[in-house]
Amino acid sequence: MGTSSSKLLFLDPVFVEKIWGGRKLETEFGYEIPDGPIGECWAISAHPHGDCRVAEGPFAGTTLSELWDTHRELFGSAPGDRFPLLVKILDACDNLSVQVHPDDAYAAEHEDGSLGKRECWYVLDADEGAQIIVGQHAHDRAEFLQMVREGRWDSLLNEVPIRAGDFFPVEPGTVHAILAGTLILETQQSSDVTYRVYDFDRVDAAGNARDLHIRQSADVVDYSAEPPADGAIRTPEVDGITHLLHNDSFDVLRVRVHEGAPIAIDQRWDYLCVSVVDGAGAVELEGEARPLAKGAHFIALSGAGTLRFSGEMELICSYVER
Ligand code: ZN
């Protein structure tokens, strides 16, 4: 302990097979993944459905949830009964279901004390013509239920074209679906509560459809939210850093590092989640450099101080404001 490298917690991702998944986590990110359609890489997660293990150092093999419970000082003694963030990469070879997530209050009451789920998407890659569903057009619960009953999906759902570099905040109560041909980095609250609105009438090999949750969906949809027209980033980039999102649950930054223009990030958080989504370079702290490449994920722990990034890289970082 005490060396700079022990302030960086590198994690081994958990890979999840999904009917809509593909192979891009292997071909694009170089991960060793299981056979079959792999849809999700849970890169930074302490959720029981995919609890990442520490890859190296004094805590190698320990799960992130165990570390949170037993070594809270590493996280600046941040409050909370669970590690609150979850960072995933999703490879959607086919459409995901149309879904909506509850907020903290609804989830606490109806989902056994779970957190709600606020998420956001940074588009890493998108096929020509790819689209995404974010937002819906019903004005109230009754109209929503009627449109669902009548299967008027084209009028109900707000479909938006996407391209690499787009960003979409997805608040609780926002109807959404990631559609085929999309590679996305998702930053979200550590929750797995999903209400499925529509699954494109798909059935599995045995002829079974996945469950729908129409009543819960109608309960939690935010009918007053204005659906977005696109995913263009409108916040300015300042010295390589774009503050993509700020809310009660977490903040998200995009950091673009270029040769000859290293970026220093001062520690203004208890801990910082970092994902290298493109390129290669290094992170230096306390005079010690550690190489980084696309697909690396780590948490800079409490006391890490200033992180100096160099090379040619794109990073997505997240933290909970203290
Ligand atoms: Zn979702």
PDB file of N, CA and C and ligand atoms in Angstrom, residues 99 101 117 119 121 170 176 186 194, ligand 1:
ATOM      1  N   GLN A  99     -37.980  -0.006 -23.123  1.00  0.00           N
ATOM      2  CA  GLN A  99     -38.085  -0.114 -21.674  1.00  0.00           C
ATOM      3  C   GLN A  99     -38.086   1.237 -20.995  1.00  0.00           C
ATOM      4  N   HIS A 101     -37.179   2.891 -16.789  1.00  0.00           N
ATOM      5  CA  HIS A 101     -36.732   2.596 -15.428  1.00  0.00           C
ATOM      6  C   HIS A 101     -37.383   3.544 -14.434  1.00  0.00           C
ATOM      7  N   LYS A 117     -33.076   3.873 -11.594  1.00  0.00           N
ATOM      8  CA  LYS A 117     -32.028   3.792 -12.594  1.00  0.00           C
ATOM      9  C   LYS A 117     -32.073   4.993 -13.519  1.00  0.00           C
ATOM     10  N   GLU A 119     -29.622   6.605 -16.355  1.00  0.00           N
ATOM     11  CA  GLU A 119     -28.502   6.154 -17.161  1.00  0.00           C
ATOM     12  C   GLU A 119     -28.180   7.200 -18.210  1.00  0.00           C
ATOM     13  N   TRP A 121     -25.866   7.502 -22.217  1.00  0.00           N
ATOM     14  CA  TRP A 121     -25.174   6.745 -23.255  1.00  0.00           C
ATOM     15  C   TRP A 121     -24.184   7.631 -23.998  1.00  0.00           C
ATOM     16  N   VAL A 170     -30.482   9.644 -20.082  1.00  0.00           N
ATOM     17  CA  VAL A 170     -31.744   8.902 -20.033  1.00  0.00           C
ATOM     18  C   VAL A 170     -32.222   8.931 -18.583  1.00  0.00           C
ATOM     19  N   HIS A 176     -37.082   4.121 -23.611  1.00  0.00           N
ATOM     20  CA  HIS A 176     -35.887   4.098 -24.449  1.00  0.00           C
ATOM     21  C   HIS A 176     -35.573   2.695 -24.945  1.00  0.00           C
ATOM     22  N   GLU A 186     -22.332   2.936 -21.353  1.00  0.00           N
ATOM     23  CA  GLU A 186     -23.432   3.390 -20.508  1.00  0.00           C
ATOM     24  C   GLU A 186     -22.919   3.636 -19.099  1.00  0.00           C
ATOM     25  N   THR A 194     -35.795  -2.933 -14.589  1.00  0.00           N
ATOM     26  CA  THR A 194     -36.225  -2.559 -15.939  1.00  0.00           C
ATOM     27  C   THR A 194     -37.677  -2.944 -16.140  1.00  0.00           C
TER      28      THR A 194
HETATM   29 ZN    ZN B   1     -32.220   1.164 -19.839  1.00  0.00          ZN
END
